[in-house]
């Protein structure tokens, strides 16, 4: 599924391309499923990586099977089931049947998960893991607020924070309150309830211990307002506007953009294998309907993940 | 030195007030020297604590001698030399001969320092310690950029970062380049040199490991620009405007406002006793000339500290 120019979803077109060959340290992977992510819509619009060389194949999540290993690869052999996120600036994304990737950033697919489920994890689950487990370092007994908790990253973040022993407050629109409840969160309908007030209500007036802001911009100041003194905030987006409570309350703010590494995938795998978290796959489409997935990404009203099934 | 209304430096007037008495857990301290700090000018202007009950005595740094201990105080006895920062919202600041304070936030004065030197430390040195040692956790081999390195907080921060084994780049105006050099920093005249470019030049294009931003506002985005991927930034002021590189480079941003505690003073004391840092006392004035100190604070062109000598 090739993008030859920036634009709307219809710039994604099905084409035969040359079969990629794995170089030294690389593996060739037969893609069984590909996730879709908001950043891919922004790349497609020409916003996220305006200097990306075209034509390019988009897509940030692979689950598949190793078809060939390049020279020097000792970690994987033909037939291994793997999952990973291709490099963001790669022109070889996951909306394709065959993908070449550095073996160093791929990991064995979690056992017991289908390719469709596994393909939902690497980018969004990896981002949530980086935020909740590594950077915010959520601990048992804490109260965590996740803004946009029903989305791709948010639905993983809610589950990881609960797995880490925290109580989770999560915001979403009215249609996704049920999903938040199913994931184990206290649902907050942001049309009806001010998340800052909710955070204070649930913590005896102290504020949340940690907040994950998946909205960005001026919402980061609200996330800071909802956080206790010496609490932590993380954002995966730019922030904007005045931010006063960060210093007044001795808080720390983490900026997060996913780096590619095998280790993070290996860290989060047991959580899925043991059933402490599950990918929220809301929609499964064939590769040929990727435009429909992008229309949904453009709308900004995601619920879990849309996955492309190439099996 | 009493402030009966908010306003310019001339609202500070010398008056006899009732002798304060130490309550349970408190000590009465004969003040031998008092620091002066930018926040005191902002309180005086009615900006920092607009609901402060007046009349009040300003002043955030005491070095003196315990004159009496209140009921239940076992840590200190009459005659002990102590230094500390009174609570920010206290109406009993340090521009006075006798001060009452909770014993829990006072510490023994560093040996070998005069009262004037010791009085320069608690608020500014405590803030710098919190930033450089506790929050930014500066390590040997790192490169640290301190914005406004010749000021009250900055001159301590530069020395603490060097004591922690880092190389320090520090910005100041042309008049204070010599001071920065004396403190051991690589001086950057911000009239001539872009601190972001300087940070990259000195780190082989990577950016500083940590940046202390004592300017605030839109400068915080510049501090982020000067910082490497996964680097740390700290600010003691509100920030404003768009901040994009924080998430793009996986940085963390610490907001810092000094809390009062004995332990921090005890942590930083050995560094002064061993000569790894020294207070930069640029001016010593009698209590009666506190207005002159505030005119200087209002100008924003501080160099080290102005200390009031009450001995």
XYZ file of C-alpha atoms in Angstrom:
622
model
C 0.000 0.000 0.000
C 2.081 2.849 -1.383
C 1.902 6.592 -0.736
C 3.285 8.525 -3.722
C 2.274 11.963 -2.476
C 1.014 13.592 0.731
C -2.730 14.110 1.068
C -6.015 12.506 2.121
C -6.596 8.775 2.655
C -6.917 8.212 -1.103
C -3.188 8.810 -1.646
C -2.734 5.259 -0.306
C -2.846 2.936 -3.298
C -2.259 -0.795 -3.769
C 0.796 -1.488 -5.930
C 3.297 -4.217 -6.648
C 6.749 -3.176 -5.443
C 10.144 -4.784 -5.701
C 10.709 -7.611 -3.241
C 12.920 -6.271 -0.432
C 16.079 -8.176 0.495
C 17.498 -8.311 4.028
C 20.959 -6.764 4.370
C 23.494 -7.481 7.117
C 21.752 -7.616 10.512
C 18.313 -7.450 8.924
C 15.419 -9.867 8.621
C 12.792 -10.220 5.934
C 9.361 -10.627 7.508
C 6.163 -11.899 5.970
C 3.610 -9.479 7.460
C 0.507 -11.234 8.799
C -1.019 -8.132 10.410
C -0.284 -4.411 10.600
C -1.475 -1.907 13.172
C -2.566 1.619 12.253
C -1.639 4.668 14.312
C -2.495 8.388 14.463
C 1.095 9.326 13.600
C 0.672 7.547 10.264
C -2.225 9.844 9.400
C -0.035 12.830 10.271
C 2.785 11.507 8.096
C 0.292 10.954 5.268
C -0.900 14.560 5.638
C 2.701 15.753 5.260
C 2.692 17.163 8.795
C 4.782 14.756 10.870
C 7.728 14.142 8.512
C 7.406 16.725 5.727
C 10.754 15.750 4.227
C 9.970 12.022 3.928
C 11.176 10.747 0.585
C 8.289 9.458 -1.574
C 7.012 7.002 -2.621
C 6.914 5.350 0.803
C 5.012 2.605 2.579
C 3.402 3.752 5.833
C 2.695 1.650 8.909
C 4.229 1.357 12.377
C 3.289 -2.146 13.585
C 4.199 -5.553 12.259
C 3.272 -8.996 13.442
C 4.531 -11.704 11.141
C 6.911 -14.539 10.429
C 10.596 -14.380 9.553
C 10.929 -15.366 5.875
C 14.699 -14.901 5.640
C 17.559 -13.698 7.812
C 20.296 -11.470 6.424
C 24.048 -11.978 6.944
C 25.138 -11.930 10.591
C 21.676 -12.412 12.088
C 21.836 -14.949 14.916
C 18.804 -13.939 16.992
C 16.131 -15.120 14.583
C 15.630 -17.933 12.094
C 13.175 -18.528 9.298
C 9.747 -19.342 10.719
C 10.071 -17.333 13.955
C 6.991 -15.289 14.801
C 8.012 -11.681 15.516
C 6.441 -8.294 16.245
C 7.967 -4.807 16.147
C 7.677 -1.178 15.082
C 9.634 -0.201 11.961
C 11.675 2.985 12.205
C 9.445 6.075 12.000
C 11.403 7.631 9.157
C 11.630 4.366 7.250
C 10.122 4.250 3.803
C 9.454 0.581 4.507
C 6.417 0.597 6.791
C 4.061 -2.206 7.736
C 1.209 -1.732 5.219
C 2.793 -4.407 3.062
C 3.214 -8.146 2.631
C 6.980 -8.232 3.055
C 8.967 -5.977 5.349
C 12.704 -5.688 5.967
C 13.797 -4.561 9.413
C 16.880 -4.473 11.640
C 16.817 -7.643 13.767
C 17.866 -5.479 16.755
C 14.423 -3.888 17.081
C 12.264 -7.001 16.565
C 11.131 -9.394 19.313
C 9.420 -12.747 19.501
C 5.637 -12.365 19.323
C 3.854 -12.964 22.648
C 2.625 -16.578 22.889
C -1.117 -17.061 22.824
C -1.839 -13.875 20.881
C -3.005 -13.861 17.258
C -1.063 -11.847 14.699
C -3.917 -9.331 14.647
C -3.671 -8.904 18.422
C 0.126 -8.753 18.399
C 0.134 -6.139 15.618
C -1.947 -3.851 17.826
C 0.809 -3.679 20.440
C 4.257 -2.438 19.336
C 3.805 1.303 18.741
C 0.858 2.126 21.015
C 1.649 -0.455 23.683
C 5.326 0.442 23.550
C 4.513 4.123 24.041
C 2.196 3.330 26.953
C 4.860 1.061 28.510
C 7.520 3.746 28.178
C 5.185 6.283 29.815
C 3.535 4.284 32.585
C 6.200 1.766 33.557
C 9.537 3.349 32.692
C 9.120 7.090 32.931
C 6.181 7.690 35.287
C 7.210 4.513 37.175
C 3.677 3.981 38.501
C 3.582 2.174 41.850
C 0.977 0.252 43.864
C -1.361 2.476 45.838
C -1.097 5.408 43.449
C -3.897 7.169 41.624
C -3.209 7.748 37.934
C -5.200 9.888 35.510
C -5.070 8.924 31.811
C -6.437 11.513 29.395
C -7.986 9.815 26.336
C -7.927 6.405 28.004
C -10.023 4.630 25.345
C -7.672 5.367 22.442
C -4.786 3.349 21.041
C -2.130 4.347 23.569
C -4.645 5.106 26.318
C -6.258 1.671 26.427
C -2.819 0.097 26.993
C -1.818 2.769 29.515
C -4.929 2.188 31.624
C -4.211 -1.542 31.789
C -0.480 -1.163 32.508
C -1.171 1.279 35.343
C -3.703 -1.103 36.859
C -1.240 -3.980 36.438
C 1.302 -1.828 38.318
C -1.107 -1.651 41.242
C -2.562 1.808 40.720
C -6.134 3.005 40.663
C -6.820 4.617 37.295
C -9.112 7.480 36.390
C -9.525 7.757 32.623
C -11.273 10.252 30.389
C -13.191 9.545 27.175
C -16.312 10.672 25.373
C -19.735 9.240 26.284
C -19.479 6.367 23.757
C -16.390 4.915 25.388
C -17.319 4.984 29.078
C -18.173 1.280 28.934
C -14.780 0.390 27.480
C -13.002 2.309 30.244
C -15.055 0.446 32.830
C -14.266 -2.889 31.156
C -10.554 -2.082 31.315
C -10.857 -1.502 35.046
C -10.710 2.307 35.122
C -12.954 4.820 36.846
C -14.492 6.382 33.710
C -14.701 10.167 33.368
C -16.900 11.606 30.643
C -15.076 14.846 29.835
C -18.286 16.297 28.392
C -19.821 16.147 31.854
C -17.024 16.135 34.413
C -13.913 18.275 34.802
C -11.002 15.803 35.010
C -9.108 18.156 37.370
C -12.007 18.140 39.824
C -12.363 14.372 39.471
C -8.672 13.879 40.250
C -8.964 15.939 43.425
C -12.200 14.258 44.473
C -10.666 10.802 44.243
C -7.512 11.721 46.173
C -8.894 13.601 49.138
C -7.924 16.936 47.598
C -4.276 16.057 46.929
C -4.339 15.494 43.166
C -3.299 12.486 41.091
C 0.126 10.968 41.684
C 0.744 10.705 37.946
C -1.051 11.879 34.811
C -0.600 10.671 31.247
C -1.596 13.402 28.813
C -2.450 12.007 25.362
C -4.107 15.263 24.260
C -1.234 17.783 24.345
C -1.313 21.538 23.722
C -3.030 23.493 26.485
C -4.338 20.306 28.061
C -0.891 19.763 29.601
C -1.480 22.691 31.969
C -4.724 21.005 33.033
C -2.861 17.763 33.570
C -0.432 19.657 35.803
C -3.359 21.204 37.674
C -4.736 17.704 38.326
C -1.396 16.442 39.735
C -0.248 16.537 43.352
C 2.868 18.269 44.670
C 5.986 16.328 43.573
C 3.772 14.329 41.173
C 4.625 13.281 37.603
C 3.109 14.048 34.227
C 3.907 12.587 30.821
C 2.927 13.802 27.369
C 3.446 12.315 23.916
C 2.696 15.603 22.133
C 3.894 19.231 22.063
C 2.573 21.473 24.810
C 1.470 25.060 24.511
C 0.453 28.016 26.665
C 1.351 29.006 30.204
C 2.356 26.275 32.641
C 2.552 27.566 36.183
C 1.742 24.734 38.556
C 4.700 22.640 37.353
C 7.160 24.689 39.423
C 4.693 25.723 42.101
C 4.054 22.067 42.884
C 7.540 20.714 42.234
C 6.273 18.391 39.515
C 8.152 16.673 36.753
C 7.008 16.474 33.154
C 8.208 13.738 30.803
C 8.123 14.129 27.046
C 7.787 10.794 25.277
C 8.356 9.692 21.710
C 8.844 6.007 21.076
C 12.341 4.839 20.300
C 12.716 1.439 18.663
C 14.228 -1.311 20.769
C 13.745 -4.996 21.345
C 14.084 -4.798 25.102
C 10.888 -2.811 25.666
C 8.908 -5.361 23.649
C 10.443 -8.138 25.740
C 9.534 -6.285 28.924
C 5.870 -5.912 28.053
C 5.383 -9.369 26.533
C 4.805 -11.254 29.836
C 2.036 -8.847 30.795
C 0.084 -9.976 27.719
C 1.075 -13.628 28.052
C -0.185 -13.661 31.652
C -3.421 -11.904 30.766
C -2.697 -8.740 32.774
C -3.450 -6.709 29.635
C -5.055 -7.311 26.285
C -4.996 -5.318 23.053
C -8.275 -3.522 22.378
C -8.799 -4.332 18.696
C -11.901 -2.468 17.706
C -11.811 -3.105 13.977
C -10.074 -5.539 11.631
C -9.796 -4.643 7.933
C -8.079 -6.197 4.944
C -5.037 -4.300 3.618
C -7.111 -3.057 0.677
C -9.315 -1.065 3.059
C -6.521 0.899 4.691
C -8.174 4.122 3.537
C -11.104 3.395 5.827
C -8.694 2.995 8.740
C -7.118 6.367 7.875
C -10.473 8.107 7.695
C -11.035 6.943 11.226
C -7.572 8.118 12.314
C -8.274 11.507 10.737
C -11.514 11.795 12.722
C -9.516 11.608 15.966
C -12.195 9.472 17.602
C -10.256 6.289 18.059
C -11.325 3.438 20.289
C -8.531 0.960 20.797
C -6.915 -0.036 17.533
C -7.787 -0.718 13.920
C -5.640 -3.559 12.580
C -5.028 -4.619 8.992
C -5.227 -8.383 8.477
C -2.892 -9.685 5.751
C -3.007 -13.370 6.618
C 11.978 46.258 58.713
C 8.211 46.202 58.260
C 6.115 46.252 55.085
C 2.674 47.766 55.823
C 1.533 47.889 52.196
C 2.581 46.521 48.801
C 4.630 48.818 46.556
C 8.125 50.056 45.738
C 11.210 49.607 47.943
C 10.142 52.545 50.135
C 7.257 50.561 51.646
C 9.953 48.869 53.773
C 10.276 50.931 56.967
C 12.222 50.481 60.189
C 9.916 49.948 63.175
C 9.929 48.515 66.670
C 7.679 45.456 66.832
C 6.607 43.200 69.682
C 9.262 40.709 70.762
C 8.252 37.314 69.306
C 8.044 34.305 71.650
C 8.826 30.735 70.569
C 5.859 28.350 70.792
C 6.039 24.558 71.056
C 8.630 23.191 68.644
C 9.904 26.658 67.799
C 13.121 28.529 68.437
C 13.758 32.236 68.893
C 16.766 33.306 66.858
C 18.864 36.438 67.146
C 19.424 37.285 63.472
C 23.039 38.157 62.675
C 22.594 38.329 58.912
C 19.749 38.103 56.404
C 19.890 37.263 52.735
C 17.787 39.052 50.118
C 16.098 37.242 47.237
C 14.187 38.109 44.038
C 11.024 36.478 45.407
C 11.007 39.034 48.228
C 10.820 41.848 45.683
C 7.893 40.068 44.018
C 6.139 39.675 47.361
C 6.766 43.365 48.086
C 5.233 44.287 44.715
C 2.110 42.302 45.663
C 2.719 39.857 42.822
C 3.990 36.666 44.460
C 1.594 36.378 47.425
C -1.172 38.938 46.792
C -3.185 37.721 49.796
C -0.336 38.059 52.308
C -1.677 39.585 55.524
C -0.019 42.941 56.260
C 1.932 44.311 58.039
C 4.600 41.651 57.445
C 8.355 41.288 57.703
C 9.989 40.069 54.479
C 13.149 38.038 54.149
C 13.954 34.425 53.284
C 17.384 33.768 54.804
C 18.551 33.774 58.391
C 21.921 33.146 59.910
C 21.983 33.714 63.644
C 22.146 32.362 67.151
C 19.442 30.569 69.112
C 18.270 32.971 71.866
C 15.610 30.684 73.339
C 14.044 27.303 72.604
C 10.306 26.758 72.925
C 8.637 23.814 74.693
C 9.548 20.410 73.293
C 12.598 21.560 71.338
C 15.450 19.097 71.846
C 17.513 19.678 68.689
C 18.831 23.110 69.574
C 19.921 24.971 72.684
C 20.586 28.611 73.449
C 23.791 29.737 71.791
C 23.660 27.349 68.829
C 24.506 28.983 65.511
C 21.797 28.180 62.944
C 20.790 29.042 59.390
C 17.488 28.483 57.549
C 14.772 29.861 55.289
C 11.562 30.988 57.025
C 8.304 29.771 55.465
C 7.486 31.766 52.322
C 4.025 32.753 53.514
C 5.250 33.632 56.998
C 4.718 37.185 58.172
C 7.889 36.707 60.194
C 10.681 37.026 57.662
C 14.387 37.576 58.183
C 14.710 41.381 57.832
C 14.598 41.638 61.617
C 16.673 41.281 64.771
C 14.649 38.439 66.294
C 12.947 35.669 64.360
C 10.789 32.767 65.502
C 10.881 29.606 63.408
C 9.954 25.934 63.594
C 13.048 24.056 64.793
C 12.290 21.382 62.162
C 13.424 23.603 59.284
C 16.566 25.078 60.870
C 20.052 23.544 60.726
C 23.413 24.184 62.319
C 25.353 26.877 60.462
C 28.279 25.538 58.401
C 31.530 25.784 60.368
C 34.066 28.258 59.083
C 31.519 30.517 57.422
C 30.614 33.978 58.723
C 26.981 34.787 59.427
C 26.985 36.995 56.328
C 28.205 34.094 54.193
C 25.816 31.599 55.791
C 22.845 33.933 55.301
C 23.510 33.934 51.560
C 22.887 30.190 51.334
C 19.520 28.839 52.519
C 17.039 29.986 49.880
C 19.229 30.354 46.793
C 21.660 27.584 47.693
C 18.795 25.329 48.744
C 17.043 25.905 45.420
C 20.237 25.215 43.485
C 20.852 22.051 45.545
C 17.330 20.804 44.937
C 17.746 21.429 41.188
C 21.289 20.260 40.510
C 21.806 17.490 43.061
C 18.369 16.086 43.830
C 16.224 16.588 40.760
C 18.635 16.874 37.824
C 20.967 14.450 39.654
C 24.024 15.763 37.794
C 26.776 13.168 37.385
C 30.500 13.195 36.588
C 31.261 13.530 32.913
C 28.096 15.435 32.086
C 27.796 18.843 30.472
C 25.379 21.179 32.241
C 24.073 24.527 31.006
C 23.001 27.059 33.650
C 21.021 30.028 32.367
C 21.720 33.126 34.490
C 24.698 31.502 36.168
C 25.962 34.647 37.888
C 22.804 35.324 39.898
C 21.809 34.220 43.374
C 20.660 30.699 42.528
C 22.849 30.408 39.451
C 26.175 31.042 41.193
C 25.433 28.172 43.593
C 24.143 25.927 40.794
C 27.329 26.367 38.765
C 29.471 25.373 41.736
C 27.304 22.407 42.757
C 27.323 21.038 39.213
C 31.107 21.348 39.059
C 31.368 19.703 42.496
C 29.240 16.856 41.084
C 31.862 16.307 38.393
C 30.186 18.038 35.463
C 31.502 20.578 33.014
C 29.352 23.713 33.243
C 28.410 26.209 30.573
C 26.794 29.288 32.116
C 25.185 32.376 30.639
C 25.399 35.938 31.938
C 25.729 39.469 30.620
C 29.144 40.930 29.695
C 29.792 42.317 33.211
C 29.641 38.895 34.816
C 31.781 36.813 32.477
C 34.687 37.079 34.900
C 32.609 35.803 37.793
C 31.488 32.778 35.771
C 35.092 32.038 34.903
C 36.125 32.389 38.573
C 33.421 29.884 39.541
C 34.853 27.393 37.083
C 32.268 27.648 34.312
C 32.685 28.146 30.583
C 31.187 31.658 30.338
C 28.617 32.456 27.646
C 27.773 36.087 26.999
C 24.170 35.822 25.842
C 24.475 39.189 24.066
C 27.024 37.640 21.742
C 26.475 33.887 21.691
C 23.364 31.748 21.302
C 23.372 29.384 24.321
C 21.710 26.649 22.226
C 24.545 26.762 19.695
C 27.113 26.855 22.485
C 25.581 23.758 24.107
C 25.788 21.838 20.834
C 29.298 23.039 20.091
C 30.591 21.821 23.455
C 28.952 18.390 23.190
C 29.837 17.332 19.680
C 26.354 18.174 18.443
C 24.451 16.147 21.072
C 23.202 18.903 23.367
C 23.650 19.426 27.104
C 22.883 16.532 29.447
C 21.039 18.854 31.812
C 19.942 22.496 31.739
C 18.910 24.688 34.654
C 16.601 27.446 33.425
C 16.521 30.412 35.822
C 14.851 32.680 33.260
C 11.492 30.953 32.658
C 8.763 31.873 30.164
C 9.686 31.198 26.557
C 13.303 30.562 27.512
C 12.292 27.070 28.666
C 11.734 26.038 25.037
C 15.265 27.238 24.288
C 16.559 25.235 27.230
C 14.832 22.182 25.786
C 16.381 22.925 22.383
C 19.822 22.969 24.026
C 19.292 19.586 25.729
C 20.133 16.159 24.318
C 17.712 13.299 23.778
C 16.665 11.816 27.146
C 18.238 14.849 28.867
C 16.846 16.796 31.811
C 15.738 20.388 32.285
C 14.742 22.209 35.463
C 12.988 25.535 35.888
C 12.147 27.579 38.972
C 9.616 29.747 37.123
C 6.445 29.388 35.024
C 6.950 28.483 31.382
C 5.087 29.822 28.407
C 4.671 29.233 24.686
C 5.060 26.149 22.551
C 7.359 23.388 23.764
C 7.957 20.771 21.083
C 11.381 19.260 21.613
C 10.460 17.941 25.077
C 8.544 15.006 23.614
C 10.520 14.793 20.383
C 13.699 14.240 22.395
C 12.220 12.237 25.272
C 13.315 14.849 27.809
C 12.111 15.440 31.323
C 11.325 18.835 32.794
C 11.397 19.470 36.534
C 9.515 22.348 38.134
C 11.160 23.517 41.339
C 9.975 25.662 44.211
C 11.878 25.413 47.463
C 10.235 23.527 50.294
C 11.558 24.135 53.799
C 13.419 21.283 55.428
C 16.445 20.777 57.635
C 17.748 17.804 55.715
C 18.584 19.715 52.546
C 20.599 22.258 54.558
C 22.459 19.409 56.220
C 23.157 17.848 52.830
C 24.711 20.972 51.352
C 26.659 22.036 54.462
C 29.708 19.770 53.903
C 30.179 21.169 50.405
C 30.747 24.610 51.932
C 32.752 23.322 54.893
C 35.114 21.501 52.520
C 35.483 24.491 50.230
C 33.815 22.868 47.208
C 31.529 25.901 46.972
C 31.411 29.391 48.413
C 28.614 31.937 48.611
C 29.079 34.808 46.166
C 28.324 37.786 48.416
C 28.519 40.796 46.171
C 27.248 43.421 48.591
C 26.797 43.724 52.350
C 24.425 46.362 53.687
C 23.121 47.294 57.118
C 19.443 46.436 57.760
C 18.564 50.122 57.418
C 19.611 50.057 53.737
C 17.326 47.187 52.723
C 15.659 49.503 50.191
C 18.904 49.676 48.268
C 19.001 45.872 48.165
C 15.422 45.836 46.812
C 16.192 48.406 44.128
C 18.853 46.032 42.937
C 16.474 43.050 43.069
C 13.929 45.067 41.057
C 16.557 45.780 38.394
C 16.913 42.033 37.773
C 20.668 42.401 37.323
C 21.827 40.416 40.292
C 25.359 39.161 40.751
C 25.551 36.647 43.556
C 23.812 37.847 46.713
C 23.216 41.038 48.650
C 23.241 40.286 52.381
C 22.014 42.432 55.261
C 24.425 42.533 58.201
C 22.707 42.863 61.590
C 25.632 41.882 63.820
